[in-house]
Coordinates of C-alpha atoms in Angstrom, one line a residue:
X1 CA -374.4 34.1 99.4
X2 CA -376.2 36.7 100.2
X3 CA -378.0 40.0 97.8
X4 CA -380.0 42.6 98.3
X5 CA -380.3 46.0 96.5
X6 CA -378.6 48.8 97.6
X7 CA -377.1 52.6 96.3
X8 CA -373.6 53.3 96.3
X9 CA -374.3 56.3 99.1
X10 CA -375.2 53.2 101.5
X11 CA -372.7 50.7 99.7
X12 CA -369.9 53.1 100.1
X13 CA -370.2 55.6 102.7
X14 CA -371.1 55.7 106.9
X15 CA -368.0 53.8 108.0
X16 CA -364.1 53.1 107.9
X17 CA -363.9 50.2 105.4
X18 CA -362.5 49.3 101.9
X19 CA -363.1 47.6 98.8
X20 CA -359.8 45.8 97.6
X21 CA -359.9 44.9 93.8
X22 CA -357.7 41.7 93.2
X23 CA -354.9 40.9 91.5
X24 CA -356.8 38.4 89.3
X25 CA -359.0 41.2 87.9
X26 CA -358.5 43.0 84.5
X27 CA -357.3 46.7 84.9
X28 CA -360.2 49.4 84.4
X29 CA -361.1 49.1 80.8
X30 CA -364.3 51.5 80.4
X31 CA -364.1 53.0 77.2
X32 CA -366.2 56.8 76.1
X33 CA -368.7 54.5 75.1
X34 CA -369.9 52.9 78.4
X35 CA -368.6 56.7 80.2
X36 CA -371.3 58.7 77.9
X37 CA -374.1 55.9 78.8
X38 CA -373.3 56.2 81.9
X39 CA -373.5 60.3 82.2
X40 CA -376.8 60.1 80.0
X41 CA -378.2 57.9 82.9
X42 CA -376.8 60.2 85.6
X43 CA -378.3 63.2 84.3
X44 CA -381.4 61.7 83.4
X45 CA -382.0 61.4 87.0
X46 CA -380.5 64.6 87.9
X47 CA -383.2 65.7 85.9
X48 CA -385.7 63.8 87.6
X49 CA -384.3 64.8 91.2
X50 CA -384.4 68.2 90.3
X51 CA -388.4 68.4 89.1
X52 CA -388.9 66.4 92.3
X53 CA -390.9 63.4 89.2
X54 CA -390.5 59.8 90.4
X55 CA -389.4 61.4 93.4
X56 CA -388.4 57.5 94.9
X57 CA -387.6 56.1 91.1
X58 CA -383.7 54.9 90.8
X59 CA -381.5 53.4 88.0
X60 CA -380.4 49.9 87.9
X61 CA -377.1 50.1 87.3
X62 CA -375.9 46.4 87.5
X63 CA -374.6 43.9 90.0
X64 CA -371.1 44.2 92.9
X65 CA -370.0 40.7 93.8
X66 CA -367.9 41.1 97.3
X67 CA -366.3 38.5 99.4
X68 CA -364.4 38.9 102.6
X69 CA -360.7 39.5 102.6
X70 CA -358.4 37.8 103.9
X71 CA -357.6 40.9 105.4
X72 CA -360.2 41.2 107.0
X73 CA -360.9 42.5 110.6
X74 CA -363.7 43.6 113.0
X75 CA -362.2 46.8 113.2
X76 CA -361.6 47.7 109.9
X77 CA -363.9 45.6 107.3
X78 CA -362.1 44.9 104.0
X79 CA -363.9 43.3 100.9
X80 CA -362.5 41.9 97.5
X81 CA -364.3 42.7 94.7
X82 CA -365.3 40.0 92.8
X83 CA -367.4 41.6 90.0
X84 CA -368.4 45.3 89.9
X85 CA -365.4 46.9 90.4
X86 CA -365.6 48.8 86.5
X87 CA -368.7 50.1 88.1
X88 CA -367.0 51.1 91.3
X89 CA -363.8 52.5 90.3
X90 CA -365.6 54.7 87.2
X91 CA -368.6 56.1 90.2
X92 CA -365.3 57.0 92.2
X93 CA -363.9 58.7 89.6
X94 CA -367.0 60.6 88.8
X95 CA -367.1 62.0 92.3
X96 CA -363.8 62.7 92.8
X97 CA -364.0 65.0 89.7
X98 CA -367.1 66.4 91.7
X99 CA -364.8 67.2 94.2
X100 CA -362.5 69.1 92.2
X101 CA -365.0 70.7 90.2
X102 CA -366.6 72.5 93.6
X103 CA -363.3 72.4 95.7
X104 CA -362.5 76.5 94.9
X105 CA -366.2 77.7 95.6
X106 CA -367.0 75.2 98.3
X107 CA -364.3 73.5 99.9
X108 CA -366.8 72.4 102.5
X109 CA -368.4 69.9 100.4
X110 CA -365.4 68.8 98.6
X111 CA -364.0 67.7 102.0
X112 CA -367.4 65.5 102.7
X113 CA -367.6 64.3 99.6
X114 CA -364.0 63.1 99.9
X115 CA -364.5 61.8 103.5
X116 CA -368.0 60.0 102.7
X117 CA -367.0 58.1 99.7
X118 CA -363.3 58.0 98.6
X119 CA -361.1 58.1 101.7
X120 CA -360.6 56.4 104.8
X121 CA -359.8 59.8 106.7
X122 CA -357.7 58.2 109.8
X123 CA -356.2 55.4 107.7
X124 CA -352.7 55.8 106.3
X125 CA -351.1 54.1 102.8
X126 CA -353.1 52.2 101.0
X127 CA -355.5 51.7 103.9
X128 CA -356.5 55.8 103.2
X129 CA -358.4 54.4 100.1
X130 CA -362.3 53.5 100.4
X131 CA -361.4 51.9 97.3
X132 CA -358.0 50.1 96.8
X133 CA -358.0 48.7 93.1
X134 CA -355.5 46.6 91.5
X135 CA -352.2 47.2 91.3
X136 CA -351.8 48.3 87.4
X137 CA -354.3 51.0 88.3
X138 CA -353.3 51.8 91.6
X139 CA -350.7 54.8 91.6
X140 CA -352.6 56.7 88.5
X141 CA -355.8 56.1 90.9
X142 CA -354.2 57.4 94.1
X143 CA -353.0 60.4 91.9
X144 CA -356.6 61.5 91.2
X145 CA -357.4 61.0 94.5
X146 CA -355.3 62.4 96.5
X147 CA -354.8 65.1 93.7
X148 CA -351.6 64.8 92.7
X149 CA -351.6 64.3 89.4
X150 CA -348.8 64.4 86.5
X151 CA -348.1 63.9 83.1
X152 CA -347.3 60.3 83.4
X153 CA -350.0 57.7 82.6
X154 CA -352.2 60.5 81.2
X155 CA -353.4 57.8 78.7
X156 CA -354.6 55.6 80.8
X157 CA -358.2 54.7 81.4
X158 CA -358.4 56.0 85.2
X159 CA -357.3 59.4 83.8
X160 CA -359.2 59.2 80.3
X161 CA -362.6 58.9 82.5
X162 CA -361.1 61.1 85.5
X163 CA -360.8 64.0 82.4
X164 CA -363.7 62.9 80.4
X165 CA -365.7 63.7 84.3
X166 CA -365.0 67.0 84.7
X167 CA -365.3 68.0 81.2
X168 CA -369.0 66.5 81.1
X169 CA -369.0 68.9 84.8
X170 CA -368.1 72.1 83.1
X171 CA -370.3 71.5 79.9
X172 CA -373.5 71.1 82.5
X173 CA -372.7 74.2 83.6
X174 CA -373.4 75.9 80.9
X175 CA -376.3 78.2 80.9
X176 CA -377.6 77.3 78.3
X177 CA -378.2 73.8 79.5
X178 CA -378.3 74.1 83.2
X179 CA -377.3 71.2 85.9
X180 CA -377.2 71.3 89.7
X181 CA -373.6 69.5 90.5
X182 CA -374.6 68.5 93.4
X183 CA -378.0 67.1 91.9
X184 CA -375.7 65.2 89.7
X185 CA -373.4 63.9 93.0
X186 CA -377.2 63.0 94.1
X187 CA -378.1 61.1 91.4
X188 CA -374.4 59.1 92.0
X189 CA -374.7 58.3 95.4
X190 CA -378.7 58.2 95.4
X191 CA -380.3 57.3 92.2
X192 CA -377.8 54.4 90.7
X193 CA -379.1 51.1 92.1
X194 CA -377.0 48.1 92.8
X195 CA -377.5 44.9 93.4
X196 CA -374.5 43.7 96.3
X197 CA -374.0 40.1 96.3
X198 CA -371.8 39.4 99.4
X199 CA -370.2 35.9 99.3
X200 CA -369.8 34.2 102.4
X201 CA -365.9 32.4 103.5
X202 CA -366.7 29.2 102.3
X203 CA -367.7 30.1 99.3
X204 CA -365.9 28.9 96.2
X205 CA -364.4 32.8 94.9
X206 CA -363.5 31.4 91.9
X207 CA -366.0 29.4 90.4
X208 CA -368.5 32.6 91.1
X209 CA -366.1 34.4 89.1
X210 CA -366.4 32.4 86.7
X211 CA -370.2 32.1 86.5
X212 CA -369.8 36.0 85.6
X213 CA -368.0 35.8 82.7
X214 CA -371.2 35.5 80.3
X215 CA -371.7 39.5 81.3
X216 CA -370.2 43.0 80.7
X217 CA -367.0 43.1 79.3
X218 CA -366.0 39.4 78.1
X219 CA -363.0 37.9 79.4
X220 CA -359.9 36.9 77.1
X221 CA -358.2 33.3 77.3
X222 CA -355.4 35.3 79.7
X223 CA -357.7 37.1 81.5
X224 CA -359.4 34.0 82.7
X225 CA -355.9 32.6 83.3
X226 CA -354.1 35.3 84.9
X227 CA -357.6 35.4 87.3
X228 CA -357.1 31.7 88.5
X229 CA -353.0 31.7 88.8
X230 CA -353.4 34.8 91.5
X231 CA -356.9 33.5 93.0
X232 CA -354.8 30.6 93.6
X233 CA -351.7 32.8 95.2
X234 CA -352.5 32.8 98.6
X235 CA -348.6 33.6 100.5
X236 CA -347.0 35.9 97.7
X237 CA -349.1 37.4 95.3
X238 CA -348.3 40.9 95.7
X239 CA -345.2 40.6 95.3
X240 CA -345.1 37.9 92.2
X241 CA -347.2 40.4 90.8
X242 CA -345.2 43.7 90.9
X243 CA -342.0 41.4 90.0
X244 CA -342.8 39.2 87.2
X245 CA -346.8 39.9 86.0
X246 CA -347.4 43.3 86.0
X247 CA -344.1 44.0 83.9
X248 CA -345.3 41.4 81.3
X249 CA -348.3 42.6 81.0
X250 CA -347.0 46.1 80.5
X251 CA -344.8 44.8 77.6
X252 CA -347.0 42.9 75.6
X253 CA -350.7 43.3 74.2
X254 CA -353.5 41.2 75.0
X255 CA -352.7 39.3 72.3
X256 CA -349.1 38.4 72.6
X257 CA -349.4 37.3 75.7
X258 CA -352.1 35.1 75.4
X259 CA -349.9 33.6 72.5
X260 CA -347.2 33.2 74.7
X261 CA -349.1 31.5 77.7
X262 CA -350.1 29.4 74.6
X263 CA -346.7 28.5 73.5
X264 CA -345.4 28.0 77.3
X265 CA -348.3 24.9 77.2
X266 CA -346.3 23.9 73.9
X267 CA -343.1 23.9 75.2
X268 CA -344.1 22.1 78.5
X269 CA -345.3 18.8 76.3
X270 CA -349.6 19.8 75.4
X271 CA -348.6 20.3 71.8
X272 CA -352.3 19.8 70.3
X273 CA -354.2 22.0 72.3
X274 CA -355.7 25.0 70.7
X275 CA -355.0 28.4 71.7
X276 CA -359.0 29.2 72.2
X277 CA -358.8 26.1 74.7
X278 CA -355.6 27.5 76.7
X279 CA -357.0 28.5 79.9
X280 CA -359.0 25.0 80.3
X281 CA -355.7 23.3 79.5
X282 CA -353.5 25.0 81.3
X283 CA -356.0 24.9 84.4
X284 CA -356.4 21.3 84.2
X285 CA -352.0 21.0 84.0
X286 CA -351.8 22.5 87.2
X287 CA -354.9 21.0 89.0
X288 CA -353.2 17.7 87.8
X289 CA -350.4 18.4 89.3
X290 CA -351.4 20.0 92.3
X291 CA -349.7 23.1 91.9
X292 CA -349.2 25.5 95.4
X293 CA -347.7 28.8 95.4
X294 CA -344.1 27.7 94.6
X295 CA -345.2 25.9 90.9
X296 CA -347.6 28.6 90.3
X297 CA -344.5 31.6 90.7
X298 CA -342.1 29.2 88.6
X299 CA -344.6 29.1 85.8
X300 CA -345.3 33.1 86.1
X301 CA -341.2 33.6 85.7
X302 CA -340.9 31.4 83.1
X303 CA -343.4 33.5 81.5
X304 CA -341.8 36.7 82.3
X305 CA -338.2 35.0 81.2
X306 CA -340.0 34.0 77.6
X307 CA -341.7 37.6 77.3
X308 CA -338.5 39.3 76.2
X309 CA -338.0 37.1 73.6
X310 CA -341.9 37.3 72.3
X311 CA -342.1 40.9 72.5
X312 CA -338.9 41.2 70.1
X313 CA -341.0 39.5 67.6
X314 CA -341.0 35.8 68.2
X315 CA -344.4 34.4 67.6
X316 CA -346.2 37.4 67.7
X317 CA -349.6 37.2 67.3
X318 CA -349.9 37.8 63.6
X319 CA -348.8 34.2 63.4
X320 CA -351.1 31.3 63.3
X321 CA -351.2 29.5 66.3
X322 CA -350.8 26.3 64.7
X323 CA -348.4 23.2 65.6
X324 CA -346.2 24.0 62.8
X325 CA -345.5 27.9 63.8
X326 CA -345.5 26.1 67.4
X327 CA -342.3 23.9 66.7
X328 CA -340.9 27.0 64.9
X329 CA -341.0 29.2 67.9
X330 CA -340.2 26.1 70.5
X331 CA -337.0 25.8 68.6
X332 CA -336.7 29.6 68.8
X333 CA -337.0 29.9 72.4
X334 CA -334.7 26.9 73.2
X335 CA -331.8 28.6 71.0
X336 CA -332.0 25.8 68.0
X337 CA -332.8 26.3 64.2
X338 CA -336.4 26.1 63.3
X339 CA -337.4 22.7 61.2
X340 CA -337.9 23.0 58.0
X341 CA -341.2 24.1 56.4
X342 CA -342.8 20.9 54.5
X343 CA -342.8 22.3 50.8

């Protein structure tokens, strides 16, 4: 592996390239918290950029782990994101509300900001993207991009800091309290240090991935699981996710679906492992019994089979995940009476 420090300007812009955020990664999560830190560190070094003090002096911002893609070509680089992309996808967002907030007065600069940082100009589909992120995020990302935005998925966390954005833009320009936008689109692309760590082919995605998981926002037992089923897809992880994962996980919570990856482990025989232990378990099932794409898709449907059943209030999560609620929603799911409760 290889790191060095860098800005987002020289991470992002100069050339035709993208940044593909996995399937295995979480969706984009920021909450107001982390967006109003991270606009109080922005404009701090508006500030700064504007009174021409610690005229070289940047922010450290935090770490982008990237790894080539198998996609991957000499003509047109492609990178996964290993870690960072929270950091990436919420920095895009903030300039592409620049954009918009300067498009009417200055179309000029809204077009280079567009073309230096979020768009492939030439490139078509997905490929238009500078940054492509997962799939759960990806139409209500494209939306703000390409500025076509409706109603629909106004909630979620792309739009929530897409909004939050431009109403921190039109605030700074009150006169009251003054601020250059393009001092702040400086401060971005110029002031926000990085730290790239570029992973080389042979080196092990997944365990780095895991090495990461002591910082920013800490990984649930599905998280960690749903990470290493499609790190492990390598023939038809798109579309096992669109099918089968990305409905599940837009019908349960968090919760319930780490309780039903739990029971799955129940119903396939480990009936003593804890549900804090689930990922480790269910890991070492499939390492044991060397599991390729085909075992890995059966065990994501059976899932997605199960989910209905879970999300109409079988073992939801207010339950205990103990081995006595276990045999009562084993028996549930296989159509028999529960046992009876010892008295």
């Amino acid at each position: 592996m290889q790191a060095k420090e860098t800005l987002f300007a020289d991470l992002m812009q100069g050339r035709t390239q993208q940044f593909q955020v996995p399937l295995y990664q979480r969706t984009y999560s920021w909450t107001e918290k982390q967006l109003k830190q991270l606009w109080s560190d922005i404009t701090e070094q508006a500030g700064l950029a504007e009174s021409a003090e610690d005229e070289g002096s940047t922010h450290f911002l935090g770490s982008v782990v990237l790894a080539p893609s198998p996609q991957n070509d000499a003509t047109f680089p492609r990178w996964l994101v290993v870690d960072g992309q929270q950091r990436l996808t919420t920095l895009s967002l903030a300039l592409a509300a620049i954009r918009d907030h300067v498009a009417e007065a200055a179309p000029r600069e809204a077009d280079r900001i567009n073309e230096q940082y979020l768009i492939n100009k030439w490139k078509t589909g997905d490929d238009h993207l500078r940054l492509l992120p997962t799939q759960a995020d990806r139409a209500q990302f494209t939306a703000h991009l390409h500025g076509t935005v409706t109603g629909e998925g106004a909630g979620s966390g792309v739009a929530t800091a897409y909004a939050f954005f431009r109403k921190q833009l039109v605030e700074a320009e009150d006169p009251a309290a003054p601020q250059d936008v393009f001092r702040i689109e400086q401060a971005i692309t110029s002031r926000l240090a990085l730290v790239a760590v570029t992973a080389e082919r042979r080196d092990n995605v997944h365990r780095i991935f895991e090495s990461l998981n002591n910082t920013g926002l800490k990984l649930s037992q599905a998280d960690l699981l749903r990470n290493y089923l499609f790190m492990k897809l390598e023939e038809r992880g798109e579309h096992i996710y669109a099918t089968y994962w990305l409905p599940l996980q837009n019908s349960l919570s968090n919760d319930e679906l780490e309780q039903l990856m739990w029971l799955q482990l129940v119903l396939d025989g480990d009936d003593r492992v804890r549900r804090q232990d689930l990922y480790a378990a269910q890991q070492r099932r499939l390492e044991e019994e060397q599991a390729g794409d085909e075992e890995i898709e059966a065990y994501i449907r059976k899932l997605h089979r199960r989910s209905a059943r879970t999300s109409a209030g079988c073992c939801t999560p207010r339950r205990s995940p103990t081995r006595r609620s276990a045999r009562h929603c084993t028996a549930w799911t296989r159509g028999r009476p529960p046992p009876p409760t010892p008295r």
